[in-house]
């Protein structure tokens, strides 16, 4: 049993919105534009409402809201030039459990100088409070997000369109939405029992006369059924084609520990099969099935494409395999014979496939050793919606622990998904091979509202790829939430939001020992939100330290023509002790729109910033630190030894500072600022992200020392909780 405490192990907790009756006083917005700048057309390279007019001292921030009100009045009055006036066509909102997305559609605005303001409230009465201004993503759409919402609650948003050239009335529209309820319904119609030694000829409704296979239960399903699976090993590939309903879902559930779906050949795993010694330390076995995946008691084996490559074992230990027709060949780095090993050779491709269904859950299963072909999957949600994968242990699977192809409003939570050997393999061999896998991956036209939370993911090549390749079948934004996950030991990217990513939100995650923390190369059309995450010891992998690749908390470089969409990076703690590792490396090639960073810690052992890509950035109020001697930044051909040099040369971090962040115990995963830390009360207030009607200014970084923002719930208590995996 692996227990992970999210207060101290992760140092980041789930946050729930404070009492709706607490209406914020005028907010401290020290870098918000004044009225003259709002009325003027923004610089084409600057994101709407993110132009920096200077840095007012605390207490002068409400001038932004006053200026916005004046700009709204000017726009609605029609006193400006009408030839480029705007019209607010529609507003839509979509709620998940703790976050929501908003899309405002406009017309007109030929010169592109309109902006859209977001306000929100619980219910349909009471005062509105400001949210984060919407982000323009194309000629007709503004997109934004709300964070820290309570689940199962009705909300309302109000959007006000602002255009110096005038707005065709109405300039303001509202939209109602509800967050998803916190609980999951239980089926109540029937229980089907499955157990080793059962008989598929039984009805399956009597625990004393169970079915033998999970597939037999799957063929008998109706809404409201629960499939109770007894401990044991089930060597089968299950396909589910029957849907439940919202009121009566279908649930597959292990009845206790030790319920295992195994895709490997039983005879080879049991041993005693006739292996033959061959040249170069290899061993061969005749097999009657195709396979693309093999695992031993020492870990996963690398799949080679030739006998010569297998003999060389260039990828690394513990060994490899090669399939030549009907012959399986293996070699182990320690020279041991197959008889000394337990070998699991996949003969099934997928563990459990939910095919075009809805309202189906899979819970409390161990799934392992699938991957007979090129795309082995532990659980495959193929155009499934309103379904869930919960509290499963999925390990050593070919391509993905959980693969989501299309589908909307799915929930992946509380799972442990892991692989072995891959972190020790040469990146140059692993990239493009069968081992370039993911713990969780989304593909194709992903629908809105998928949630990935509270999972422990480790040892796969990448952690989570949350974006498909196409827009959602209905709507524009993805509205995908990824939060409170632990990701570690990925020799490429922890999060890889690449593809169609629109309102993808990653917050309260903890990342350790990876090459890249966030790869957005490209995340199109945006926005992509990176908020209150901890990334520790990025750059410590073999990829970073041995294979010659530059690590970073953020990757924007790609060879694709689509640009990285707007990227908002707020309140993260990025800290590494890995040798010669920059905090942020913005590399070529690749096109990007802009990146905005506020209230982050960038702590490195090399350049804090290494920027060669010409992407437009807006960095301020961040804490910068280099724990070794040397320059602060390399910036598009210029070297900046110190923060004053960076400010003078780039115009960035005018209110940032250079200092040791003074975390409690970062090497142990505790990123709470010490009482003397310069991070305490030093952050900028960001509407809709960290604003609060009470308390001191926000701390910089992912964790609030005072816990006012980090875990101050409606009743004002501090909550500590842990997540236990089977």
Short mmCIF file of C-alpha atoms in Angstrom, two decimals, residues 403-705:
data_model
loop_
_atom_site.label_atom_id
_atom_site.label_comp_id
_atom_site.label_asym_id
_atom_site.label_seq_id
_atom_site.Cartn_x
_atom_site.Cartn_y
_atom_site.Cartn_z
CA UNK A 403 -5.93 5.65 -23.41
CA UNK A 404 -8.83 8.03 -24.05
CA UNK A 405 -9.87 8.29 -27.70
CA UNK A 406 -12.60 10.89 -28.08
CA UNK A 407 -15.35 11.13 -25.50
CA UNK A 408 -16.37 13.73 -22.95
CA UNK A 409 -16.72 14.17 -19.20
CA UNK A 410 -14.63 11.13 -18.30
CA UNK A 411 -12.95 10.89 -14.90
CA UNK A 412 -9.57 9.28 -14.25
CA UNK A 413 -8.77 9.45 -10.56
CA UNK A 414 -6.91 7.75 -7.75
CA UNK A 415 -4.94 5.37 -9.95
CA UNK A 416 -1.36 4.20 -9.71
CA UNK A 417 0.10 3.89 -13.20
CA UNK A 418 3.74 2.96 -13.59
CA UNK A 419 6.38 1.38 -15.75
CA UNK A 420 9.86 0.04 -15.14
CA UNK A 421 13.23 0.27 -16.91
CA UNK A 422 12.27 3.19 -19.17
CA UNK A 423 13.85 5.93 -16.98
CA UNK A 424 17.21 4.21 -17.39
CA UNK A 425 17.09 3.87 -21.16
CA UNK A 426 18.87 6.05 -23.69
CA UNK A 427 16.46 8.75 -24.93
CA UNK A 428 17.78 8.42 -28.47
CA UNK A 429 16.77 4.77 -28.54
CA UNK A 430 13.53 5.18 -26.64
CA UNK A 431 12.09 8.10 -28.61
CA UNK A 432 10.07 6.65 -31.48
CA UNK A 433 10.23 3.12 -30.10
CA UNK A 434 7.49 1.02 -28.53
CA UNK A 435 8.67 2.33 -25.17
CA UNK A 436 7.71 5.93 -25.99
CA UNK A 437 4.61 5.43 -23.89
CA UNK A 438 2.32 7.42 -21.61
CA UNK A 439 0.70 6.80 -18.28
CA UNK A 440 -2.44 8.52 -19.62
CA UNK A 441 -2.99 9.76 -23.15
CA UNK A 442 -5.84 11.48 -25.02
CA UNK A 443 -6.19 11.27 -28.80
CA UNK A 444 -8.50 12.27 -31.66
CA UNK A 445 -11.45 14.64 -31.13
CA UNK A 446 -11.57 14.78 -27.36
CA UNK A 447 -14.82 16.19 -26.01
CA UNK A 448 -15.20 18.68 -23.20
CA UNK A 449 -14.95 18.12 -19.49
CA UNK A 450 -12.47 15.28 -18.99
CA UNK A 451 -10.82 15.27 -15.55
CA UNK A 452 -7.55 13.62 -14.47
CA UNK A 453 -6.91 13.96 -10.75
CA UNK A 454 -5.18 12.39 -7.73
CA UNK A 455 -3.22 9.82 -9.68
CA UNK A 456 0.30 8.58 -8.95
CA UNK A 457 2.11 8.32 -12.28
CA UNK A 458 5.73 7.25 -12.59
CA UNK A 459 8.29 5.60 -14.78
CA UNK A 460 6.63 5.96 -18.17
CA UNK A 461 8.32 7.89 -20.97
CA UNK A 462 5.72 10.68 -20.68
CA UNK A 463 3.24 11.27 -17.91
CA UNK A 464 -0.01 12.65 -19.32
CA UNK A 465 -0.84 13.74 -22.86
CA UNK A 466 -4.20 15.48 -22.28
CA UNK A 467 -4.97 16.89 -25.74
CA UNK A 468 -6.37 15.29 -28.85
CA UNK A 469 -5.55 16.19 -32.43
CA UNK A 470 -8.92 17.71 -33.34
CA UNK A 471 -11.40 20.21 -31.87
CA UNK A 472 -14.19 18.78 -29.70
CA UNK A 473 -17.17 17.45 -31.68
CA UNK A 474 -19.32 20.09 -30.02
CA UNK A 475 -17.94 23.44 -28.95
CA UNK A 476 -14.50 24.99 -29.18
CA UNK A 477 -12.71 24.45 -25.87
CA UNK A 478 -11.43 21.22 -24.36
CA UNK A 479 -12.16 22.14 -20.72
CA UNK A 480 -9.77 19.46 -19.49
CA UNK A 481 -8.67 19.58 -15.85
CA UNK A 482 -5.57 17.89 -14.45
CA UNK A 483 -4.97 18.44 -10.76
CA UNK A 484 -3.56 16.93 -7.57
CA UNK A 485 -1.54 14.34 -9.46
CA UNK A 486 1.94 13.08 -8.60
CA UNK A 487 4.24 12.59 -11.60
CA UNK A 488 7.80 11.31 -11.32
CA UNK A 489 10.63 9.57 -13.14
CA UNK A 490 9.57 10.41 -16.68
CA UNK A 491 12.58 10.62 -18.98
CA UNK A 492 10.75 12.99 -21.26
CA UNK A 493 7.71 15.12 -20.32
CA UNK A 494 5.57 14.97 -17.20
CA UNK A 495 2.67 16.85 -18.79
CA UNK A 496 2.53 16.94 -22.57
CA UNK A 497 -0.44 19.09 -23.64
CA UNK A 498 0.25 19.01 -27.35
CA UNK A 499 -2.40 19.14 -30.06
CA UNK A 500 -5.81 20.78 -29.77
CA UNK A 501 -5.58 22.30 -26.30
CA UNK A 502 -8.13 24.99 -25.47
CA UNK A 503 -8.71 25.75 -21.80
CA UNK A 504 -6.54 22.93 -20.53
CA UNK A 505 -5.90 23.57 -16.84
CA UNK A 506 -3.07 21.98 -14.84
CA UNK A 507 -2.96 22.92 -11.18
CA UNK A 508 -1.92 21.59 -7.78
CA UNK A 509 0.25 18.88 -9.31
CA UNK A 510 3.60 17.71 -7.97
CA UNK A 511 6.32 16.73 -10.42
CA UNK A 512 9.73 15.25 -9.61
CA UNK A 513 12.71 13.86 -11.50
CA UNK A 514 11.62 14.47 -15.08
CA UNK A 515 13.25 15.94 -18.17
CA UNK A 516 10.55 18.50 -18.95
CA UNK A 517 7.76 19.38 -16.54
CA UNK A 518 5.36 20.88 -19.10
CA UNK A 519 5.72 20.39 -22.86
CA UNK A 520 3.31 22.62 -24.80
CA UNK A 521 4.83 22.04 -28.19
CA UNK A 522 2.42 23.04 -29.54
CA UNK A 523 -0.64 23.50 -27.31
CA UNK A 524 -3.00 25.08 -29.81
CA UNK A 525 -5.09 27.30 -29.83
CA UNK A 526 -5.00 27.84 -26.06
CA UNK A 527 -5.18 29.12 -23.50
CA UNK A 528 -3.24 26.66 -21.38
CA UNK A 529 -3.11 27.24 -17.62
CA UNK A 530 -0.22 26.17 -15.38
CA UNK A 531 -1.15 27.17 -11.84
CA UNK A 532 0.20 26.30 -8.38
CA UNK A 533 2.26 23.30 -9.38
CA UNK A 534 5.49 22.10 -7.80
CA UNK A 535 8.24 20.82 -10.08
CA UNK A 536 11.26 19.46 -8.22
CA UNK A 537 14.57 18.28 -9.65
CA UNK A 538 13.60 18.49 -13.27
CA UNK A 539 16.71 17.80 -15.31
CA UNK A 540 17.82 14.93 -13.08
CA UNK A 541 17.00 12.25 -15.66
CA UNK A 542 19.35 10.31 -17.88
CA UNK A 543 17.92 12.28 -20.81
CA UNK A 544 19.10 15.51 -19.22
CA UNK A 545 22.36 14.42 -17.64
CA UNK A 546 23.75 11.82 -20.06
CA UNK A 547 21.97 11.95 -23.40
CA UNK A 548 22.69 15.58 -24.23
CA UNK A 549 19.30 17.32 -24.02
CA UNK A 550 18.52 20.59 -22.24
CA UNK A 551 15.95 20.28 -19.48
CA UNK A 552 13.40 22.92 -18.54
CA UNK A 553 10.17 23.35 -16.64
CA UNK A 554 8.58 24.38 -19.93
CA UNK A 555 9.06 23.25 -23.51
CA UNK A 556 7.70 25.33 -26.41
CA UNK A 557 9.94 24.21 -29.28
CA UNK A 558 8.42 21.97 -31.94
CA UNK A 559 8.56 21.36 -35.65
CA UNK A 560 4.84 21.90 -36.18
CA UNK A 561 3.34 24.90 -38.00
CA UNK A 562 0.69 25.56 -35.35
CA UNK A 563 1.77 28.12 -32.74
CA UNK A 564 1.69 27.54 -29.02
CA UNK A 565 -1.43 29.36 -27.87
CA UNK A 566 -1.60 31.80 -24.95
CA UNK A 567 0.11 30.31 -21.92
CA UNK A 568 -0.53 31.50 -18.36
CA UNK A 569 1.97 30.43 -15.71
CA UNK A 570 0.95 31.47 -12.19
CA UNK A 571 2.05 30.61 -8.66
CA UNK A 572 4.32 27.66 -9.38
CA UNK A 573 7.38 26.51 -7.46
CA UNK A 574 10.01 25.41 -9.97
CA UNK A 575 13.14 24.22 -8.15
CA UNK A 576 15.95 21.92 -9.18
CA UNK A 577 19.18 20.70 -7.70
CA UNK A 578 20.10 18.77 -10.86
CA UNK A 579 23.53 19.89 -12.10
CA UNK A 580 23.78 22.45 -14.91
CA UNK A 581 20.04 22.80 -15.32
CA UNK A 582 18.27 26.04 -16.29
CA UNK A 583 14.89 26.80 -14.81
CA UNK A 584 13.28 27.91 -18.05
CA UNK A 585 14.72 27.22 -21.50
CA UNK A 586 12.72 28.65 -24.41
CA UNK A 587 14.25 26.96 -27.43
CA UNK A 588 13.81 26.89 -31.20
CA UNK A 589 12.18 25.93 -33.49
CA UNK A 590 8.50 26.73 -33.12
CA UNK A 591 6.02 29.58 -33.17
CA UNK A 592 4.25 30.87 -30.08
CA UNK A 593 1.79 33.61 -29.26
CA UNK A 594 2.74 34.74 -25.76
CA UNK A 595 3.56 33.57 -22.25
CA UNK A 596 2.56 35.41 -19.10
CA UNK A 597 4.26 34.50 -15.81
CA UNK A 598 3.42 35.84 -12.34
CA UNK A 599 4.21 34.81 -8.77
CA UNK A 600 6.44 31.87 -9.70
CA UNK A 601 9.67 30.61 -8.21
CA UNK A 602 12.33 29.88 -10.83
CA UNK A 603 15.26 28.24 -9.01
CA UNK A 604 18.05 26.73 -11.10
CA UNK A 605 21.61 25.48 -11.02
CA UNK A 606 22.40 27.20 -14.32
CA UNK A 607 20.71 30.05 -16.19
CA UNK A 608 17.41 30.97 -14.61
CA UNK A 609 16.21 31.99 -18.07
CA UNK A 610 17.71 30.70 -21.31
CA UNK A 611 15.73 32.25 -24.16
CA UNK A 612 16.53 31.87 -27.84
CA UNK A 613 12.97 31.58 -29.13
CA UNK A 614 11.49 35.01 -29.99
CA UNK A 615 8.18 34.24 -28.27
CA UNK A 616 6.56 37.30 -26.66
CA UNK A 617 6.73 37.06 -22.88
CA UNK A 618 5.40 39.07 -19.98
CA UNK A 619 7.26 38.02 -16.81
CA UNK A 620 6.94 39.85 -13.53
CA UNK A 621 6.68 39.44 -9.76
CA UNK A 622 8.59 36.16 -9.92
CA UNK A 623 11.30 35.01 -7.52
CA UNK A 624 14.52 34.10 -9.32
CA UNK A 625 17.37 32.10 -7.86
CA UNK A 626 20.54 30.43 -9.07
CA UNK A 627 22.21 28.22 -6.48
CA UNK A 628 25.57 28.26 -8.29
CA UNK A 629 27.76 31.08 -9.48
CA UNK A 630 27.26 32.39 -12.99
CA UNK A 631 25.05 34.59 -15.11
CA UNK A 632 21.36 35.02 -14.42
CA UNK A 633 20.07 34.75 -17.99
CA UNK A 634 20.87 34.32 -21.64
CA UNK A 635 18.27 36.25 -23.65
CA UNK A 636 18.16 36.16 -27.45
CA UNK A 637 21.88 36.65 -27.90
CA UNK A 638 22.47 38.83 -24.85
CA UNK A 639 24.02 37.76 -21.57
CA UNK A 640 22.57 39.24 -18.37
CA UNK A 641 24.74 38.67 -15.30
CA UNK A 642 22.20 40.10 -12.85
CA UNK A 643 18.55 41.00 -12.43
CA UNK A 644 19.16 44.73 -13.04
CA UNK A 645 20.83 43.76 -16.31
CA UNK A 646 17.87 41.59 -17.28
CA UNK A 647 15.44 44.40 -16.50
CA UNK A 648 17.40 46.93 -18.47
CA UNK A 649 17.90 44.70 -21.47
CA UNK A 650 14.59 42.83 -21.72
CA UNK A 651 12.08 44.87 -19.73
CA UNK A 652 11.09 41.77 -17.79
CA UNK A 653 10.76 41.17 -14.04
CA UNK A 654 10.56 44.85 -13.10
CA UNK A 655 8.94 43.83 -9.81
CA UNK A 656 10.61 40.45 -9.52
CA UNK A 657 13.54 39.75 -7.24
CA UNK A 658 16.61 37.55 -6.96
CA UNK A 659 16.87 35.66 -3.67
CA UNK A 660 17.02 32.20 -2.16
CA UNK A 661 13.33 31.21 -1.86
CA UNK A 662 13.94 29.66 1.58
CA UNK A 663 11.63 26.67 1.33
CA UNK A 664 11.16 24.44 4.36
CA UNK A 665 12.67 21.28 2.83
CA UNK A 666 12.56 21.29 -0.96
CA UNK A 667 14.72 18.19 -1.40
CA UNK A 668 12.16 16.32 0.70
CA UNK A 669 9.23 17.78 -1.19
CA UNK A 670 8.12 20.46 1.28
CA UNK A 671 7.84 23.77 -0.55
CA UNK A 672 6.25 25.73 2.26
CA UNK A 673 8.05 29.07 2.61
CA UNK A 674 9.88 29.54 5.90
CA UNK A 675 8.71 32.48 8.05
CA UNK A 676 11.72 34.47 6.87
CA UNK A 677 11.24 33.59 3.21
CA UNK A 678 11.13 36.52 0.78
CA UNK A 679 8.20 34.76 -0.90
CA UNK A 680 5.80 35.50 1.94
CA UNK A 681 3.24 38.23 1.10
CA UNK A 682 5.23 39.23 -1.99
CA UNK A 683 2.91 38.14 -4.78
CA UNK A 684 0.67 40.13 -7.07
CA UNK A 685 -3.09 39.70 -6.72
CA UNK A 686 -4.53 37.96 -9.77
CA UNK A 687 -8.32 38.16 -10.05
CA UNK A 688 -9.87 34.73 -10.20
CA UNK A 689 -6.61 33.02 -9.30
CA UNK A 690 -5.47 34.13 -5.86
CA UNK A 691 -7.74 36.99 -4.80
CA UNK A 692 -9.27 36.77 -1.35
CA UNK A 693 -11.39 39.16 0.69
CA UNK A 694 -9.28 38.49 3.77
CA UNK A 695 -5.68 38.10 4.78
CA UNK A 696 -2.32 39.32 3.58
CA UNK A 697 -1.14 39.58 -0.01
CA UNK A 698 -0.46 36.21 -1.62
CA UNK A 699 2.84 34.43 -1.28
CA UNK A 700 4.93 33.73 -4.35
CA UNK A 701 5.07 30.07 -5.32
CA UNK A 702 2.70 27.13 -5.12
CA UNK A 703 2.20 27.00 -1.36
CA UNK A 704 0.75 29.68 0.92
CA UNK A 705 2.49 29.70 4.26
#
